[in-house]
Coordinates of C-alpha atoms and ligand atoms in Angstrom, one line a residue:
X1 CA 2.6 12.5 -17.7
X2 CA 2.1 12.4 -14.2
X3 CA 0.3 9.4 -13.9
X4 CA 2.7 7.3 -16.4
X5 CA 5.7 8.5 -14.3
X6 CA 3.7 6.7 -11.0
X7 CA 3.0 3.8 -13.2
X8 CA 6.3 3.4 -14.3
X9 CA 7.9 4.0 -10.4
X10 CA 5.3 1.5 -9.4
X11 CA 6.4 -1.0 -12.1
X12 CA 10.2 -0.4 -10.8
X13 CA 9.6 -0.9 -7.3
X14 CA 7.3 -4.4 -8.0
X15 CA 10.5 -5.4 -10.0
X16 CA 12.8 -4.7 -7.0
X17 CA 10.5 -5.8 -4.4
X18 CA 10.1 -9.1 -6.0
X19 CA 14.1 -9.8 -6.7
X20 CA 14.8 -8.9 -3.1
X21 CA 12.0 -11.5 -1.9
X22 CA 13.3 -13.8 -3.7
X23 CA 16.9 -13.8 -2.8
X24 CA 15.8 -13.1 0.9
X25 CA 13.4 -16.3 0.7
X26 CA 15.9 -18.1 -1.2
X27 CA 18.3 -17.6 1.1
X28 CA 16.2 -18.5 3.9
X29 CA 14.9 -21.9 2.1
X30 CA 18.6 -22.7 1.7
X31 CA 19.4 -22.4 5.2
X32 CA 16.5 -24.4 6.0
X33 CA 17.2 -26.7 4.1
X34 CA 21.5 -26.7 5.1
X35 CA 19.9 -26.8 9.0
X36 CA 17.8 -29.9 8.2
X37 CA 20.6 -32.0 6.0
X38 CA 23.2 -31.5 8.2
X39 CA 24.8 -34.6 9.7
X40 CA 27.4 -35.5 11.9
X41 CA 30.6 -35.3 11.1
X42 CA 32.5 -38.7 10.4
X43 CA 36.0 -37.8 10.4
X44 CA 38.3 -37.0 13.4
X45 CA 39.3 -34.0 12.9
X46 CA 35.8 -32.9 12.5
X47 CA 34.7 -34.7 15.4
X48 CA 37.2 -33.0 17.9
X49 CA 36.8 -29.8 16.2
X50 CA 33.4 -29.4 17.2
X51 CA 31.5 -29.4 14.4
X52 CA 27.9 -30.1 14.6
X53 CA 26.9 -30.9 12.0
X54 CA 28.1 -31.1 8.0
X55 CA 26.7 -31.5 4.7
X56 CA 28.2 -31.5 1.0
X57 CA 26.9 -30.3 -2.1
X58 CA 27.6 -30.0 -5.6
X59 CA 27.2 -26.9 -7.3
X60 CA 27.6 -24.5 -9.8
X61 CA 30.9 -26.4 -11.1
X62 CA 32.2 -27.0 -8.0
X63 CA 31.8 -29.0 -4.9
X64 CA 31.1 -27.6 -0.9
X65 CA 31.4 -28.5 2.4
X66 CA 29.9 -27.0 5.0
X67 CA 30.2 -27.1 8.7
X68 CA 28.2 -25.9 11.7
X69 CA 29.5 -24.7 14.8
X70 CA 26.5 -23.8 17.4
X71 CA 28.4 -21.4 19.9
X72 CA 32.2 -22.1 19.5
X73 CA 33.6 -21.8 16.6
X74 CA 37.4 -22.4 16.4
X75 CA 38.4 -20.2 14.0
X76 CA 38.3 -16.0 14.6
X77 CA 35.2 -14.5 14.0
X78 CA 35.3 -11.5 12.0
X79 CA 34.4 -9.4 8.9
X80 CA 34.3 -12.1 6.7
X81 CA 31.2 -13.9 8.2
X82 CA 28.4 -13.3 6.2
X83 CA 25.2 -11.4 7.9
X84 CA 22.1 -12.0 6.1
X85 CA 20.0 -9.3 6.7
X86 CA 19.7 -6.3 3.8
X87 CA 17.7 -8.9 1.6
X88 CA 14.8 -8.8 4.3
X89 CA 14.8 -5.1 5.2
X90 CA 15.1 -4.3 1.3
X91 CA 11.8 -6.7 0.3
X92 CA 9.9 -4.8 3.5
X93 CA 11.0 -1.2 2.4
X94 CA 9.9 -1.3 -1.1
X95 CA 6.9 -3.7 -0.4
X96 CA 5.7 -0.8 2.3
X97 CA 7.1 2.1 -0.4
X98 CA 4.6 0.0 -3.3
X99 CA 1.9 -0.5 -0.3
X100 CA 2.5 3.4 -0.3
X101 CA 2.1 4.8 -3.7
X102 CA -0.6 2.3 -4.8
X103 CA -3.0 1.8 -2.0
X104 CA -2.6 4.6 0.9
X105 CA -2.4 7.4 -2.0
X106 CA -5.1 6.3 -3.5
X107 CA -7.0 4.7 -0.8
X108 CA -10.7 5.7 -1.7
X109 CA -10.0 4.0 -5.0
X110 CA -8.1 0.9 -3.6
X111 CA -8.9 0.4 0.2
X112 CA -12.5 2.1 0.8
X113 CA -15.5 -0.6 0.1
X114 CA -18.3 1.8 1.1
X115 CA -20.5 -1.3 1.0
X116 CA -18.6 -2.5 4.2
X117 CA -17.7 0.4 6.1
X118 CA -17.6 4.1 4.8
X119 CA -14.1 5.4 5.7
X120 CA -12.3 8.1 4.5
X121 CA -9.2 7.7 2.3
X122 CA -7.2 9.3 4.9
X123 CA -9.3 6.8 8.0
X124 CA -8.6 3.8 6.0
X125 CA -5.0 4.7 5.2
X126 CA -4.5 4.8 9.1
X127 CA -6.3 1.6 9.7
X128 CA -4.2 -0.5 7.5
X129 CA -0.7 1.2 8.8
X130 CA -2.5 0.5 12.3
X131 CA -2.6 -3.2 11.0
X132 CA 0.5 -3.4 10.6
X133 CA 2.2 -1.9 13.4
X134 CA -0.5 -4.0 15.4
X135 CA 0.1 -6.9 14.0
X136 CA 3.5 -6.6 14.9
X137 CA 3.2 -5.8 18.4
X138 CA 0.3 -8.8 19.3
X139 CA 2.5 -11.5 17.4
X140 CA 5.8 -10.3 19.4
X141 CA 3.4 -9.9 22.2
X142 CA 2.2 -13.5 22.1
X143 CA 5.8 -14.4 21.8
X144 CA 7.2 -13.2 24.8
X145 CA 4.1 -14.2 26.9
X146 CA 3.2 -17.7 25.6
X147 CA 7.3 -18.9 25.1
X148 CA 9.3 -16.4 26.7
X149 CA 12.1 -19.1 27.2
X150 CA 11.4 -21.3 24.2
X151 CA 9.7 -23.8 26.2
X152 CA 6.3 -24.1 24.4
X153 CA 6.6 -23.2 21.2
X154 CA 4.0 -25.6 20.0
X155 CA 1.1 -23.7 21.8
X156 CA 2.6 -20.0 20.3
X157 CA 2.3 -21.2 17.1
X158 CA -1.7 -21.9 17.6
X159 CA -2.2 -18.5 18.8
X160 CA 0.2 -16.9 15.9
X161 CA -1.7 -19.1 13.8
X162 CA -5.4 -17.8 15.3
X163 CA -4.3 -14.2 15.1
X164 CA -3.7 -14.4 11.3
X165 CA -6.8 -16.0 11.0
X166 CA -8.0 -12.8 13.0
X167 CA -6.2 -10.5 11.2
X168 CA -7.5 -11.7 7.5
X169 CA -11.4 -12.2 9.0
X170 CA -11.2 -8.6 10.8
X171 CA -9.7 -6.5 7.2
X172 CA -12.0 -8.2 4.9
X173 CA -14.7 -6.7 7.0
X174 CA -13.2 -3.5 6.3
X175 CA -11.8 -3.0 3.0
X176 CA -11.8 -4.3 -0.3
X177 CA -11.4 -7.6 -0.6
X178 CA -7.9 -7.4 -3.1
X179 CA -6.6 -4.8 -0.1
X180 CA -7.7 -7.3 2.9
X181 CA -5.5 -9.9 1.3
X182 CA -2.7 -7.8 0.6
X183 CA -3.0 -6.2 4.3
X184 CA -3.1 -9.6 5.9
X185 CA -0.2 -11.2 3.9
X186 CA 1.9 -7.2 4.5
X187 CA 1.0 -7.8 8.4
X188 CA 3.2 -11.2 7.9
X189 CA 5.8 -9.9 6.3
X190 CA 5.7 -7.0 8.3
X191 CA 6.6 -9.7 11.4
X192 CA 8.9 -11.4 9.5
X193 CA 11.1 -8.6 8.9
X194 CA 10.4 -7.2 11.9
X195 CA 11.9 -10.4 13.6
X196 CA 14.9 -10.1 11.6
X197 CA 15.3 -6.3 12.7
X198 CA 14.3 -6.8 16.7
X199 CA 15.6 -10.3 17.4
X200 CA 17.5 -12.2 15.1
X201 CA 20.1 -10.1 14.0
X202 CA 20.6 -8.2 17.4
X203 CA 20.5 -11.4 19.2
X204 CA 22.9 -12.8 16.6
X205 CA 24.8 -9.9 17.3
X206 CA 25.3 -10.1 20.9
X207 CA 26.6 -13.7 20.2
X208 CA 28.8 -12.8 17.9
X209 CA 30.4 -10.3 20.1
X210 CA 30.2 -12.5 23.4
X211 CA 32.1 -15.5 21.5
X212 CA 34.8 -12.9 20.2
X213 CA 35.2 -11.5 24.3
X214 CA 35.8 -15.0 25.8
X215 CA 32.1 -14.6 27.6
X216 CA 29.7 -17.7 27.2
X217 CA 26.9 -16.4 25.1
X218 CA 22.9 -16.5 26.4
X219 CA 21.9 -19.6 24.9
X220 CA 17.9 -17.8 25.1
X221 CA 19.6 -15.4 22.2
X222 CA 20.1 -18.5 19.7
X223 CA 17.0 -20.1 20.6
X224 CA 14.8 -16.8 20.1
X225 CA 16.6 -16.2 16.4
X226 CA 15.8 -20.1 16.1
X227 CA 12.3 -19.7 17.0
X228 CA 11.7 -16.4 15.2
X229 CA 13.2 -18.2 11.9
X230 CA 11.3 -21.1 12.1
X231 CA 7.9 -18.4 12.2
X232 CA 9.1 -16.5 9.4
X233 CA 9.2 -20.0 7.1
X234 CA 5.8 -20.6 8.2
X235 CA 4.7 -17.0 6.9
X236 CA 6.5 -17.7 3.7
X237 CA 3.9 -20.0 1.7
X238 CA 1.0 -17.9 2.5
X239 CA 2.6 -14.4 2.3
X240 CA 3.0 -15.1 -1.2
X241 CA 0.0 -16.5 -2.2
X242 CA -1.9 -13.4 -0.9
X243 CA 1.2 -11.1 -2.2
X244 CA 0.3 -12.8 -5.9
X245 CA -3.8 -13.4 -5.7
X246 CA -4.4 -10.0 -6.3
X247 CA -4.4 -10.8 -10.1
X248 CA -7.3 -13.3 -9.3
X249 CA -10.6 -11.7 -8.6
X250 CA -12.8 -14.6 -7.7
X251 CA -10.2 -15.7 -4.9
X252 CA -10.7 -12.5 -2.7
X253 CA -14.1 -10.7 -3.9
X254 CA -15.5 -14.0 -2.4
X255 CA -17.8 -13.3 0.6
X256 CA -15.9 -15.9 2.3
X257 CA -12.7 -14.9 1.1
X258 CA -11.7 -14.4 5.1
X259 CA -11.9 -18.4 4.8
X260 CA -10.2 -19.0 1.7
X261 CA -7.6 -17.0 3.7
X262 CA -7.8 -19.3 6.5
X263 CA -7.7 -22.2 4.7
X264 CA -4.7 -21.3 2.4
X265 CA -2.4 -20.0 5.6
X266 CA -3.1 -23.8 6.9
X267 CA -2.4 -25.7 3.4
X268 CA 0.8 -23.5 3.2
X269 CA 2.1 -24.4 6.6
X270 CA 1.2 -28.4 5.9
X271 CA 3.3 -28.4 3.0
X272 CA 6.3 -26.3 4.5
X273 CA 6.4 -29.4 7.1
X274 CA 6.8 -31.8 4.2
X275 CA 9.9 -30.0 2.5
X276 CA 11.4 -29.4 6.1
X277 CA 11.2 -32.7 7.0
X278 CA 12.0 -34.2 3.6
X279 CA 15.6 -32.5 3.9
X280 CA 16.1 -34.3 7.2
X281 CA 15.3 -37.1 5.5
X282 CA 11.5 -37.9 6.2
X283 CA 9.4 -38.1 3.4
X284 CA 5.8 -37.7 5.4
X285 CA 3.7 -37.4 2.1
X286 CA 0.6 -37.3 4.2
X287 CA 1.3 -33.9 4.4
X288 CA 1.4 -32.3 1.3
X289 CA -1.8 -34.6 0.5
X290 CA -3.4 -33.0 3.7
X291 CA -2.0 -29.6 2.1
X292 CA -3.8 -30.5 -1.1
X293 CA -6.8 -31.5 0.4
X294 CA -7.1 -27.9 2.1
X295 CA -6.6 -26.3 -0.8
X296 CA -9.4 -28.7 -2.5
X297 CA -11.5 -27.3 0.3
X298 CA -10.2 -23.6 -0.7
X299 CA -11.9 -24.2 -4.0
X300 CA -15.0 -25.6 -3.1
X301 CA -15.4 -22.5 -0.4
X302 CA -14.7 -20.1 -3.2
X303 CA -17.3 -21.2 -6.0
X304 CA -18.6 -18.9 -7.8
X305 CA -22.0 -18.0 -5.5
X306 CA -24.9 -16.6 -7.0
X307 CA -24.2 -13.3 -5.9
X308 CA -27.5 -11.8 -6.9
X309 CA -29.2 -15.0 -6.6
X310 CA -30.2 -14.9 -10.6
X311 CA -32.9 -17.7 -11.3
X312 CA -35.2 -15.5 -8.1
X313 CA -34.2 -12.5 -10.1
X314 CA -34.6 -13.2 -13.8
X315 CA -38.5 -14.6 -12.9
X316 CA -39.4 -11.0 -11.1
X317 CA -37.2 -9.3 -13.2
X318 CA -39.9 -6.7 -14.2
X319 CA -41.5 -6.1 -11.3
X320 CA -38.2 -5.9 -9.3
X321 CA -37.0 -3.2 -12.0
X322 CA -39.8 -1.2 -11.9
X323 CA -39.8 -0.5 -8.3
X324 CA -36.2 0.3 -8.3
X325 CA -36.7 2.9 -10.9
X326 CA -39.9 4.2 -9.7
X327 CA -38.2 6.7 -6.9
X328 CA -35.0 7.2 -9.5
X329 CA -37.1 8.4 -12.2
X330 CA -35.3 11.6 -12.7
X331 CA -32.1 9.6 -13.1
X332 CA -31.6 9.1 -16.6
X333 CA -30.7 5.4 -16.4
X334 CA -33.8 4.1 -14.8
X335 CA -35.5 4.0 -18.2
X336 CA -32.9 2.1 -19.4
X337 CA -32.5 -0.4 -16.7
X338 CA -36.3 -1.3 -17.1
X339 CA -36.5 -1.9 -20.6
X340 CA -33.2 -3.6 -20.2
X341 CA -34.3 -6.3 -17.8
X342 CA -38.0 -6.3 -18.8
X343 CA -37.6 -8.2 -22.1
X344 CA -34.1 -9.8 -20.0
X345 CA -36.6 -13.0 -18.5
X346 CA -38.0 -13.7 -22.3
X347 CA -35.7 -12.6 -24.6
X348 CA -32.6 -11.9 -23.1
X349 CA -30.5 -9.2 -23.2
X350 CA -28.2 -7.6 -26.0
X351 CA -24.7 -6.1 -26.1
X352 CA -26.5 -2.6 -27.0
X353 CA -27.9 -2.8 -23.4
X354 CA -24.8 -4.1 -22.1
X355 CA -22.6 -1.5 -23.8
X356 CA -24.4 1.4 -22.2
X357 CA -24.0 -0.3 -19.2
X358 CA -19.7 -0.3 -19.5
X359 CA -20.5 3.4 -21.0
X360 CA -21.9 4.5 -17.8
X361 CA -19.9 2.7 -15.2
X362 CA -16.9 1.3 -16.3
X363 CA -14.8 3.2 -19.3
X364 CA -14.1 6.4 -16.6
X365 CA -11.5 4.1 -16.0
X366 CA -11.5 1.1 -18.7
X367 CA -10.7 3.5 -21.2
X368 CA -7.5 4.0 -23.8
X369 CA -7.5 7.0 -22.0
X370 CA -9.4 7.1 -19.1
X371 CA -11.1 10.6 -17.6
X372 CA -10.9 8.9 -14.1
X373 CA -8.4 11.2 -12.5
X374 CA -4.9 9.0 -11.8
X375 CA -5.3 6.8 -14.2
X376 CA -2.7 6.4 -17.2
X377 CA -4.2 3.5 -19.0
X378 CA -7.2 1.5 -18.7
X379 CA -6.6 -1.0 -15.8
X380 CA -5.6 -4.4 -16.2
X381 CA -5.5 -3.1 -19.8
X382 CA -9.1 -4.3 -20.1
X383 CA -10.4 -1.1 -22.7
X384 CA -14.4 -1.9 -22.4
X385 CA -15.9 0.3 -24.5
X386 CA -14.6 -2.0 -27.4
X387 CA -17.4 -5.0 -27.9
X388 CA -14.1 -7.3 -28.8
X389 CA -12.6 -6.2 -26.0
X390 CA -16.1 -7.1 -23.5
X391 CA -17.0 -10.6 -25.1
X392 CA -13.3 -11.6 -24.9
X393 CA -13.4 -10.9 -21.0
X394 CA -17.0 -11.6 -20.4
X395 CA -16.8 -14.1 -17.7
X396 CA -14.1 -12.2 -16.3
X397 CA -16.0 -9.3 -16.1
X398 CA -19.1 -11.1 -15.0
X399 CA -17.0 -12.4 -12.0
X400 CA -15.7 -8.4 -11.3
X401 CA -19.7 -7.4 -11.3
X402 CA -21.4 -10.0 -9.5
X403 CA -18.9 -10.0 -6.7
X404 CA -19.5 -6.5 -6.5
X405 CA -15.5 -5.9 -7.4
X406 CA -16.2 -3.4 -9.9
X407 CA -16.6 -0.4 -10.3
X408 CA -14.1 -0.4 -7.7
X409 CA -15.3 1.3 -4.5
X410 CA -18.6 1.1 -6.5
X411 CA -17.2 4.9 -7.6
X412 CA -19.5 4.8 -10.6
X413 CA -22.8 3.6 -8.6
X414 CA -23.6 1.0 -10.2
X415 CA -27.1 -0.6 -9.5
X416 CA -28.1 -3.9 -8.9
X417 CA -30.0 -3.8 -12.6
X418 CA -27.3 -3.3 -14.2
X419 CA -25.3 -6.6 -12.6
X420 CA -28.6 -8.0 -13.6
X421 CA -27.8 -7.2 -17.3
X422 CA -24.4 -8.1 -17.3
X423 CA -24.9 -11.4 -15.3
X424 CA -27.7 -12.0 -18.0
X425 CA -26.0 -11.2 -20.9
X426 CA -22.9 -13.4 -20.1
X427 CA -24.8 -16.2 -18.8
X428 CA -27.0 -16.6 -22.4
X429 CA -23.8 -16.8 -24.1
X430 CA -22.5 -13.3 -24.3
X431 CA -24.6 -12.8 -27.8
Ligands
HEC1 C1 -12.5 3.7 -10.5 C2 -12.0 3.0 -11.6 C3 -12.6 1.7 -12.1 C4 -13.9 1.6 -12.5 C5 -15.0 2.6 -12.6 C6 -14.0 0.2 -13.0 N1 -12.9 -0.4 -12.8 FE1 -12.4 -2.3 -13.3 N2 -10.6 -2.1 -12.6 C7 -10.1 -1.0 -12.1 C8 -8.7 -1.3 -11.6 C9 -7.8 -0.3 -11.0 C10 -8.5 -2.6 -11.9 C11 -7.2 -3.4 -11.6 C12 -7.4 -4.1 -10.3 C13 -6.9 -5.5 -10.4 O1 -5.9 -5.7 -11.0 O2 -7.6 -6.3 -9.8 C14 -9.6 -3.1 -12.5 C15 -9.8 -4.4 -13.0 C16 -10.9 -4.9 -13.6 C17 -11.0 -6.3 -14.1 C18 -10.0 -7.3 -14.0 C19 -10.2 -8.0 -12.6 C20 -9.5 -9.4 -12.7 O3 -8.3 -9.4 -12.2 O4 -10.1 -10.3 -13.1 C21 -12.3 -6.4 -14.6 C22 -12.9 -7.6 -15.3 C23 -12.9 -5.1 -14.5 N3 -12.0 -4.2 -13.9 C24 -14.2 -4.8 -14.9 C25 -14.8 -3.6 -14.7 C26 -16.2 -3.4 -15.1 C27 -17.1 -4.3 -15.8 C28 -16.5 -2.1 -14.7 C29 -17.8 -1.4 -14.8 C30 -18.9 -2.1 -14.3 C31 -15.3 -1.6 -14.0 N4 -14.3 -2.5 -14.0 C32 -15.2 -0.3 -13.5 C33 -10.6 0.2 -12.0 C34 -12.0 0.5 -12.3

């Protein structure tokens, strides 16, 4: 009961946390876009008004106009003007309260690979929070020491760009992959809302007020929110490529995924350029193709590798086998394992062998009802002690096993035999 309550909250909050990011990111691709369309104004009025720029659209039934003013508007400002800030802080809170409930309460299950570092739950909870506040403080750092004044924005956005890099190379050598591209896309968003909350708003605030008092207003105040802004579009591409991969296995069980990473941060801030400068007009396709090409790159980087490098190990599959089960001879799978992958080089290897196999290390969880303790229902509904169910999903799984995915956190100790088996099995065909 317990456990369907969580899934259900954690269903709930996804829901939430995606509807505020998309009318928080909507809303910031909008203004973008506004920005970037604007032109000057033609008529006279206009002209002596002020305004700096204008654009008109057609919408919704009905047709706009609007008008920038940078610093001196001529009309009163007051409660009417529209803030745009509870969309950002609502997609940070319940991203960090899903962060929360799935991943640092369960963070031997979700965050520990024990085949890259042995942490606690409670050490690797801290280290991804760490991450996060971090992150924050070295971007904003960089910021106000590289472009305290705006005046070389071009270099900041290299060394924000290296320290993601950083960031996505340092917690894939630390936690599971689906985690270390979850944590690097949180520590983005983490800065984007956090620029919102520090910079843009206050300094948008003290405008605001110094325009309503008479006073001139610090022009730094507009450039920060400017530059701040323009870094949170750059974040937005990426963020949500790592905030959706975590339904694709092969893209971050990779042992390169730190690259894919890399590779996908850079293809998302080609094509960002492209739709910028498309609104002001500029239609640079070189970009998006360069975008493309990245991504190309993404794919050949992320191949599937021959994780257990399987033509070496089907040819000494015996002799491998029965060293391995020589010193785990009291353990009653060794048996198993050797007269699994014995006959495995000649005759390959049968579902029987295979079903054990899910019997031993997978249905705690992958079960209608699993015995694993918080788990409701078997995850990513895959139920593998039904033989439908496992050749349906046998390349799937093969990816899961090879990469060493599954058993998450290796829980069940699986052995290198049995990915033998399963990579066997699936690669003859799945007979
Ligand atoms: C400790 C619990 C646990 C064990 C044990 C476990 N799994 Fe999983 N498995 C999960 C969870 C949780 C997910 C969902 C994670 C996700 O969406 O990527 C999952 C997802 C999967 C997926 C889907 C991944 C994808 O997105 O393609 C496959 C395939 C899979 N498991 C196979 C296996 C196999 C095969 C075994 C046994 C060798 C196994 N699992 C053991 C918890 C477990």
């Amino acid at each position: 009961m317990e456990n369907y309550l969580l899934d259900w909250a954690n269903l709930l909050l996804r829901w939430l946390h995606v509807i505020a990011a998309i009318s928080w990111i909507g809303e910031s691709i909008y203004f973008v876009m506004l920005d970037n369309g604007l032109h000057k104004p033609k008529d006279e009025a206009s002209i002596k008004r002020g305004v700096f720029g204008e654009m008109f659209a057609v919408h919704g039934g009905g047709f706009y106009h609007s008008q920038k003013y940078l610093t001196n508007p001529p009309f009163e400002l007051n409660e009417d003007v529209h803030w745009s800030y509870w969309k950002s802080y609502t997609t940070w809170l319940s991203g960090f309260a899903l962060f929360a409930l799935l991943y640092l309460a369960n963070a031997s299950i979700y965050l520990v690979d024990p085949a890259k570092m042995e942490l606690s739950g409670a050490a690797a909870s801290a280290i991804a929070v760490g991450f996060l506040v971090g992150g924050w403080i070295v971007y904003d750092g960089l910021c106000r020491l590289i472009s305290p004044t705006m005046n070389r924005d071009g270099l900041l956005s290299i060394a924000v760009a290296v320290m993601v890099i950083g960031v996505a190379y340092a917690t894939s050598l630390i936690f599971q992959g689906r985690a270390a591209f979850l944590i690097t896309g949180a520590v983005m968003a983490t800065s984007m809302s956090a620029n919102v909350f520090f910079w843009i708003i206050p300094g948008q605030r003290r405008m605001f007020n110094d325009i309503k008092a008479g006073r001139t207003p610090n022009p730094l105040d507009g450039k920060r929110g400017k530059q701040r802004s323009v870094h949170n579009t750059y974040f937005t591409l990426p963020v949500v490529f790592l905030m959706i991969s975590n339904h694709y296995a092969f893209s971050y069980s990779h042992e390169y995924a730190w690259v894919i990473m890399a590779l996908i941060i850079v293809s998302g801030a080609l094509i960002r350029q492209f739709f910028v400068l498309m609104h002001a007009g500029k239609k640079l396709y070189a970009l998006p193709a360069a975008g493309t090409a990245v991504i190309v790159a993404a794919l050949f980087v992320g191949a599937p590798q021959q994780a257990l490098e399987q033509p070496a190990v089907a040819q000494t599959a015996a002799p491998a086998v029965a060293e391995a089960s020589a010193p785990a001879a009291g353990e009653a799978s060794a048996p198993a394992a050797a007269t699994a992958a014995a006959p495995a080089a000649t005759a390959g290897v049968n579902y029987a062998q295979v079903h054990e196999v899910m019997e031993k290390r997978c249905v705690a969880c992958h079960a209608a009802k699993p015995t694993q303790p918080g788990f409701a229902a078997a995850p990513a509904g895959l139920v593998l002690d039904q033989e439908s169910v496992v050749r349906a999903n046998a390349a799937r799984i093969n990816t899961a096993v090879k990469s060493k995915y599954m058993p998450l956190g290796n829980m069940t100790q699986m052995t290198d035999e049995e990915r033998v088996i399963v990579d066997q099995w699936v690669s003859a065909g799945a007979k």
